[in-house]
mmCIF file of C-alpha atoms in Angstrom:
data_model
loop_
_atom_site.group_PDB
_atom_site.id
_atom_site.type_symbol
_atom_site.label_atom_id
_atom_site.label_comp_id
_atom_site.label_asym_id
_atom_site.label_seq_id
_atom_site.Cartn_x
_atom_site.Cartn_y
_atom_site.Cartn_z
ATOM 1 C CA MET A 1 68.653 65.466 90.681
ATOM 2 C CA ARG A 2 70.471 63.776 93.547
ATOM 3 C CA ILE A 3 73.707 65.756 93.880
ATOM 4 C CA VAL A 4 76.853 65.245 95.932
ATOM 5 C CA MET A 5 78.875 68.372 96.674
ATOM 6 C CA ILE A 6 82.609 67.678 96.832
ATOM 7 C CA GLY A 7 84.035 70.640 98.730
ATOM 8 C CA SER A 8 82.821 73.097 101.330
ATOM 9 C CA GLY A 9 84.599 76.363 100.524
ATOM 10 C CA ASN A 10 83.279 79.695 99.328
ATOM 11 C CA LEU A 11 82.074 78.622 95.892
ATOM 12 C CA ALA A 12 80.852 75.217 97.082
ATOM 13 C CA THR A 13 78.800 76.878 99.806
ATOM 14 C CA GLN A 14 77.101 79.426 97.579
ATOM 15 C CA LEU A 15 76.544 77.001 94.703
ATOM 16 C CA SER A 16 75.048 74.312 96.908
ATOM 17 C CA LEU A 17 72.723 76.863 98.527
ATOM 18 C CA ALA A 18 71.672 78.005 95.043
ATOM 19 C CA LEU A 19 71.049 74.382 94.036
ATOM 20 C CA LYS A 20 68.827 73.927 97.072
ATOM 21 C CA THR A 21 66.939 77.141 96.216
ATOM 22 C CA VAL A 22 65.992 75.813 92.758
ATOM 23 C CA GLY A 23 64.811 72.524 94.250
ATOM 24 C CA GLU A 24 67.766 70.230 93.661
ATOM 25 C CA ASP A 25 68.461 67.472 96.201
ATOM 26 C CA VAL A 26 71.954 67.881 97.656
ATOM 27 C CA LEU A 27 72.235 64.576 99.466
ATOM 28 C CA GLN A 28 75.832 64.776 100.726
ATOM 29 C CA VAL A 29 78.641 67.234 101.360
ATOM 30 C CA PHE A 30 82.175 65.872 101.348
ATOM 31 C CA SER A 31 85.114 67.626 102.974
ATOM 32 C CA PRO A 32 88.128 66.072 104.713
ATOM 33 C CA THR A 33 87.734 68.750 107.400
ATOM 34 C CA PRO A 34 84.861 67.569 109.626
ATOM 35 C CA ASN A 35 83.643 70.941 110.909
ATOM 36 C CA HIS A 36 83.573 72.351 107.363
ATOM 37 C CA ALA A 37 81.561 69.406 106.062
ATOM 38 C CA MET A 38 79.153 69.553 109.010
ATOM 39 C CA ARG A 39 78.701 73.320 108.766
ATOM 40 C CA LEU A 40 77.606 73.229 105.139
ATOM 41 C CA ALA A 41 75.591 70.023 105.553
ATOM 42 C CA ALA A 42 73.669 71.672 108.390
ATOM 43 C CA LEU A 43 72.749 74.585 106.110
ATOM 44 C CA LEU A 44 71.525 72.152 103.463
ATOM 45 C CA GLY A 45 69.922 69.603 105.752
ATOM 46 C CA CYS A 46 71.960 66.740 104.311
ATOM 47 C CA GLU A 47 74.645 64.235 105.271
ATOM 48 C CA ALA A 48 78.236 65.267 105.925
ATOM 49 C CA VAL A 49 81.014 62.832 104.953
ATOM 50 C CA THR A 50 84.733 63.199 105.566
ATOM 51 C CA SER A 51 86.094 60.168 103.714
ATOM 52 C CA ILE A 52 85.919 59.949 99.917
ATOM 53 C CA SER A 53 85.085 56.261 100.296
ATOM 54 C CA ASP A 54 81.829 57.254 102.031
ATOM 55 C CA VAL A 55 80.615 59.322 99.088
ATOM 56 C CA ALA A 56 77.489 57.775 97.591
ATOM 57 C CA GLY A 57 78.211 55.968 94.340
ATOM 58 C CA ASP A 58 74.747 56.266 92.794
ATOM 59 C CA ALA A 59 74.147 60.046 92.707
ATOM 60 C CA ASP A 60 72.994 61.747 89.517
ATOM 61 C CA MET A 61 75.665 64.432 89.706
ATOM 62 C CA TYR A 62 78.918 65.033 91.551
ATOM 63 C CA VAL A 63 80.029 68.664 91.776
ATOM 64 C CA ILE A 64 83.758 69.014 92.488
ATOM 65 C CA SER A 65 84.408 72.460 93.929
ATOM 66 C CA VAL A 66 87.867 72.288 95.472
ATOM 67 C CA ARG A 67 91.283 73.888 94.960
ATOM 68 C CA ASP A 68 92.274 73.885 91.288
ATOM 69 C CA ASP A 69 95.269 71.657 91.907
ATOM 70 C CA ALA A 70 93.106 69.065 93.692
ATOM 71 C CA VAL A 71 90.417 68.584 91.023
ATOM 72 C CA CYS A 72 92.177 65.791 89.145
ATOM 73 C CA ASN A 73 93.058 63.735 92.238
ATOM 74 C CA VAL A 74 89.577 64.083 93.703
ATOM 75 C CA ALA A 75 87.979 62.988 90.432
ATOM 76 C CA ARG A 76 90.213 59.916 90.281
ATOM 77 C CA SER A 77 89.240 58.997 93.843
ATOM 78 C CA LEU A 78 85.503 58.943 93.144
ATOM 79 C CA ARG A 79 83.749 55.598 92.800
ATOM 80 C CA VAL A 80 80.763 56.288 90.554
ATOM 81 C CA HIS A 81 78.424 53.329 89.950
ATOM 82 C CA ASN A 82 75.610 55.083 88.075
ATOM 83 C CA ALA A 83 76.297 55.011 84.309
ATOM 84 C CA ASP A 84 74.155 58.144 83.870
ATOM 85 C CA SER A 85 76.024 60.181 86.486
ATOM 86 C CA VAL A 86 77.628 63.458 85.439
ATOM 87 C CA VAL A 87 80.790 64.584 87.230
ATOM 88 C CA VAL A 88 81.214 68.358 87.126
ATOM 89 C CA HIS A 89 83.979 70.678 88.243
ATOM 90 C CA THR A 90 83.580 74.421 88.788
ATOM 91 C CA ALA A 91 87.103 75.765 88.169
ATOM 92 C CA GLY A 92 87.687 78.470 85.593
ATOM 93 C CA SER A 93 91.327 77.611 84.878
ATOM 94 C CA VAL A 94 91.124 73.799 84.989
ATOM 95 C CA PRO A 95 90.466 71.981 81.681
ATOM 96 C CA LEU A 96 87.659 69.484 81.231
ATOM 97 C CA SER A 97 90.337 66.855 80.606
ATOM 98 C CA ALA A 98 91.191 66.931 84.333
ATOM 99 C CA LEU A 99 88.130 64.710 84.756
ATOM 100 C CA ASP A 100 89.289 62.134 82.173
ATOM 101 C CA GLY A 101 89.360 58.544 83.332
ATOM 102 C CA SER A 102 86.711 55.988 84.184
ATOM 103 C CA LEU A 103 83.984 58.553 84.885
ATOM 104 C CA PRO A 104 80.817 58.089 82.779
ATOM 105 C CA HIS A 105 80.072 61.685 81.771
ATOM 106 C CA THR A 106 81.984 64.860 82.623
ATOM 107 C CA ALA A 107 81.307 68.581 82.443
ATOM 108 C CA VAL A 108 82.311 72.016 83.687
ATOM 109 C CA LEU A 109 80.056 74.633 85.255
ATOM 110 C CA TYR A 110 82.126 77.758 85.920
ATOM 111 C CA PRO A 111 80.248 80.589 87.683
ATOM 112 C CA MET A 112 82.239 83.777 87.057
ATOM 113 C CA GLN A 113 81.797 85.576 90.357
ATOM 114 C CA THR A 114 83.636 86.243 93.605
ATOM 115 C CA PHE A 115 82.220 84.186 96.462
ATOM 116 C CA SER A 116 82.423 84.326 100.255
ATOM 117 C CA ARG A 117 80.855 81.812 102.608
ATOM 118 C CA GLU A 118 78.965 84.431 104.600
ATOM 119 C CA ARG A 119 77.555 86.522 101.730
ATOM 120 C CA ARG A 120 74.657 85.175 99.686
ATOM 121 C CA VAL A 121 74.854 85.772 95.951
ATOM 122 C CA ASP A 122 71.963 86.103 93.510
ATOM 123 C CA PHE A 123 72.919 83.307 91.127
ATOM 124 C CA ARG A 124 70.450 84.520 88.516
ATOM 125 C CA ARG A 125 72.910 87.397 87.867
ATOM 126 C CA VAL A 126 76.030 85.208 87.763
ATOM 127 C CA PRO A 127 77.269 84.336 84.242
ATOM 128 C CA CYS A 128 77.822 80.579 84.032
ATOM 129 C CA PHE A 129 80.120 78.980 81.451
ATOM 130 C CA VAL A 130 79.582 75.332 80.550
ATOM 131 C CA GLU A 131 81.476 72.593 78.728
ATOM 132 C CA ALA A 132 80.898 68.843 78.513
ATOM 133 C CA SER A 133 82.432 65.620 77.261
ATOM 134 C CA ASP A 134 79.375 64.516 75.286
ATOM 135 C CA PRO A 135 75.877 65.681 74.250
ATOM 136 C CA TYR A 136 74.171 63.926 77.171
ATOM 137 C CA ALA A 137 76.428 65.594 79.744
ATOM 138 C CA MET A 138 75.982 68.953 77.991
ATOM 139 C CA SER A 139 72.201 68.650 78.133
ATOM 140 C CA ILE A 140 72.354 67.973 81.869
ATOM 141 C CA VAL A 141 74.829 70.695 82.832
ATOM 142 C CA ASP A 142 73.306 73.284 80.490
ATOM 143 C CA SER A 143 69.803 72.643 81.828
ATOM 144 C CA LEU A 144 71.022 72.935 85.413
ATOM 145 C CA ALA A 145 72.989 76.119 84.676
ATOM 146 C CA ARG A 146 69.898 77.725 83.119
ATOM 147 C CA ARG A 147 67.893 76.945 86.238
ATOM 148 C CA LEU A 148 70.525 78.770 88.265
ATOM 149 C CA SER A 149 71.451 81.688 86.012
ATOM 150 C CA ASP A 150 69.985 84.029 83.387
ATOM 151 C CA THR A 151 73.293 83.994 81.483
ATOM 152 C CA VAL A 152 74.693 80.654 80.333
ATOM 153 C CA VAL A 153 77.434 80.458 77.694
ATOM 154 C CA GLU A 154 79.146 77.411 76.206
ATOM 155 C CA ALA A 155 82.935 77.846 76.376
ATOM 156 C CA ASP A 156 85.671 75.278 75.848
ATOM 157 C CA SER A 157 88.626 74.925 78.192
ATOM 158 C CA ALA A 158 90.953 77.271 76.276
ATOM 159 C CA ARG A 159 88.397 80.095 76.088
ATOM 160 C CA ARG A 160 87.396 79.579 79.735
ATOM 161 C CA ARG A 161 91.022 79.897 80.855
ATOM 162 C CA LYS A 162 91.161 83.308 79.176
ATOM 163 C CA LEU A 163 87.921 84.272 80.922
ATOM 164 C CA HIS A 164 89.399 83.247 84.255
ATOM 165 C CA LEU A 165 92.578 85.228 83.603
ATOM 166 C CA ALA A 166 90.489 88.290 82.755
ATOM 167 C CA ALA A 167 88.426 87.735 85.917
ATOM 168 C CA VAL A 168 91.623 87.759 87.998
ATOM 169 C CA PHE A 169 92.438 91.209 86.612
ATOM 170 C CA ALA A 170 88.866 92.499 86.935
ATOM 171 C CA CYS A 171 88.214 91.163 90.429
ATOM 172 C CA ASN A 172 91.216 89.964 92.426
ATOM 173 C CA MET A 173 93.651 92.618 91.260
ATOM 174 C CA SER A 174 91.154 95.450 91.541
ATOM 175 C CA ASN A 175 90.226 94.252 95.041
ATOM 176 C CA HIS A 176 93.909 94.298 95.972
ATOM 177 C CA CYS A 177 94.025 97.895 94.760
ATOM 178 C CA TYR A 178 91.154 98.571 97.172
ATOM 179 C CA ARG A 179 93.294 97.053 99.930
ATOM 180 C CA LEU A 180 96.265 99.245 99.000
ATOM 181 C CA ALA A 181 93.998 102.295 99.052
ATOM 182 C CA GLU A 182 92.778 101.211 102.498
ATOM 183 C CA ARG A 183 96.371 101.017 103.720
ATOM 184 C CA ILE A 184 97.090 104.531 102.478
ATOM 185 C CA VAL A 185 94.209 106.140 104.387
ATOM 186 C CA GLU A 186 93.826 103.958 107.476
ATOM 187 C CA ASP A 187 96.662 105.710 109.345
ATOM 188 C CA GLU A 188 94.832 109.005 108.767
ATOM 189 C CA GLY A 189 91.724 107.658 110.478
ATOM 190 C CA PHE A 190 89.546 107.497 107.361
ATOM 191 C CA SER A 191 87.110 104.612 106.873
ATOM 192 C CA PHE A 192 87.454 102.763 103.575
ATOM 193 C CA ARG A 193 83.648 102.886 103.326
ATOM 194 C CA LEU A 194 84.100 106.486 102.164
ATOM 195 C CA PHE A 195 85.325 105.022 98.865
ATOM 196 C CA ALA A 196 82.155 102.993 98.254
ATOM 197 C CA PRO A 197 80.381 105.668 96.132
ATOM 198 C CA LEU A 198 83.524 106.108 93.999
ATOM 199 C CA ILE A 199 83.863 102.356 93.441
ATOM 200 C CA GLU A 200 80.145 101.949 92.729
ATOM 201 C CA GLU A 201 80.125 104.754 90.137
ATOM 202 C CA THR A 202 83.195 103.295 88.433
ATOM 203 C CA ALA A 203 81.461 99.918 88.197
ATOM 204 C CA LYS A 204 78.222 101.484 86.932
ATOM 205 C CA LYS A 205 79.997 103.351 84.134
ATOM 206 C CA ILE A 206 81.183 100.169 82.426
ATOM 207 C CA ARG A 207 77.547 99.167 81.882
ATOM 208 C CA CYS A 208 77.302 101.903 79.258
ATOM 209 C CA MET A 209 80.893 102.479 78.115
ATOM 210 C CA SER A 210 84.138 100.586 77.746
ATOM 211 C CA PRO A 211 86.692 100.623 80.597
ATOM 212 C CA ARG A 212 88.988 102.646 78.330
ATOM 213 C CA GLN A 213 86.333 105.334 77.876
ATOM 214 C CA ALA A 214 85.614 105.329 81.614
ATOM 215 C CA GLN A 215 89.244 105.917 82.662
ATOM 216 C CA THR A 216 89.968 109.263 84.353
ATOM 217 C CA GLY A 217 92.660 110.716 86.609
ATOM 218 C CA PRO A 218 96.291 111.849 86.440
ATOM 219 C CA MET A 219 97.596 108.658 84.791
ATOM 220 C CA VAL A 220 95.407 108.912 81.692
ATOM 221 C CA ARG A 221 96.285 112.622 81.454
ATOM 222 C CA ASN A 222 99.980 111.863 82.021
ATOM 223 C CA ASP A 223 100.044 114.551 84.724
ATOM 224 C CA VAL A 224 103.670 113.998 85.694
ATOM 225 C CA SER A 225 103.784 116.547 88.529
ATOM 226 C CA VAL A 226 100.817 114.963 90.325
ATOM 227 C CA MET A 227 102.140 111.443 89.806
ATOM 228 C CA ASN A 228 105.619 112.315 91.097
ATOM 229 C CA ALA A 229 104.121 113.911 94.194
ATOM 230 C CA GLN A 230 102.009 110.820 94.847
ATOM 231 C CA LEU A 231 104.979 108.512 94.367
ATOM 232 C CA GLU A 232 106.870 110.477 97.037
ATOM 233 C CA MET A 233 104.054 109.767 99.496
ATOM 234 C CA LEU A 234 104.438 105.996 99.088
ATOM 235 C CA ASP A 235 106.918 104.471 101.530
ATOM 236 C CA ASP A 236 106.373 100.884 100.353
ATOM 237 C CA PRO A 237 108.642 100.090 97.352
ATOM 238 C CA TYR A 238 106.160 97.478 96.079
ATOM 239 C CA MET A 239 103.389 100.053 96.029
ATOM 240 C CA ARG A 240 105.642 102.471 94.150
ATOM 241 C CA ASP A 241 106.367 99.778 91.567
ATOM 242 C CA ILE A 242 102.656 99.019 91.196
ATOM 243 C CA TYR A 243 101.906 102.720 90.819
ATOM 244 C CA ARG A 244 104.547 103.162 88.091
ATOM 245 C CA LEU A 245 103.451 100.061 86.157
ATOM 246 C CA MET A 246 99.785 101.038 86.348
ATOM 247 C CA ALA A 247 100.564 104.605 85.298
ATOM 248 C CA GLU A 248 102.467 103.417 82.235
ATOM 249 C CA SER A 249 99.832 100.846 81.330
ATOM 250 C CA ILE A 250 96.930 103.290 81.674
ATOM 251 C CA TYR A 251 98.664 105.984 79.627
ATOM 252 C CA ARG A 252 99.761 103.568 76.876
ATOM 253 C CA ASP A 253 96.276 102.038 76.638
ATOM 254 C CA SER A 254 94.710 105.490 76.328
ATOM 255 C CA ARG A 255 96.960 106.223 73.330
ATOM 256 C CA GLU A 256 96.425 102.933 71.500
ATOM 257 C CA GLY A 257 93.893 102.550 68.697
#
């Protein structure tokens, strides 16, 4: 397919590189920031455009991978002339209806993964969730998703929003906990890389047991003396609040069911 990538951020970069790997023709990259558009276009060997009016109107697919709050406006700005074109967005929390309008066929392809521009991701291991406005669009987006990933699941907008919320807890919030841990030890001269085996083992355990079963430590045991001592070591009031809320949540969850 002849594909136009609308966006040049973390997800757009990794998705467009994955599309190129499976033999798709990414013919343009659009970004209003010239150096961003040119950087990604250079990696793909395609044209960079910085005005939405310069986006080709006859592509087979347009992939909108921009900020969530920009998806609707970008979609409305597209001038699509090919009646068989499929316009796709990649946002977990944005409904398919954000693409409603004069577009011929619309769909969602949400890869549930954390992406960075500089770090290549094996898309075959990335679960992809798809939704479409009609059977034709579904056949196109589903077929493309299966070329990219070994795990493709159909999920409507409401279910996908829940998935995205859960992903925020599982990824963004846990990563912030890593950052807080880094802050605690960096003044003592310890490298955060020392925590890598601990984090890796925690992640491995949930492949064979539920997160509830995998939970350990003073919070699940309700070891009040240890927790009070740790709270006293935290100078940041926000970190103390996070600690208390997490302690209560972990203990309550361990007692439920």
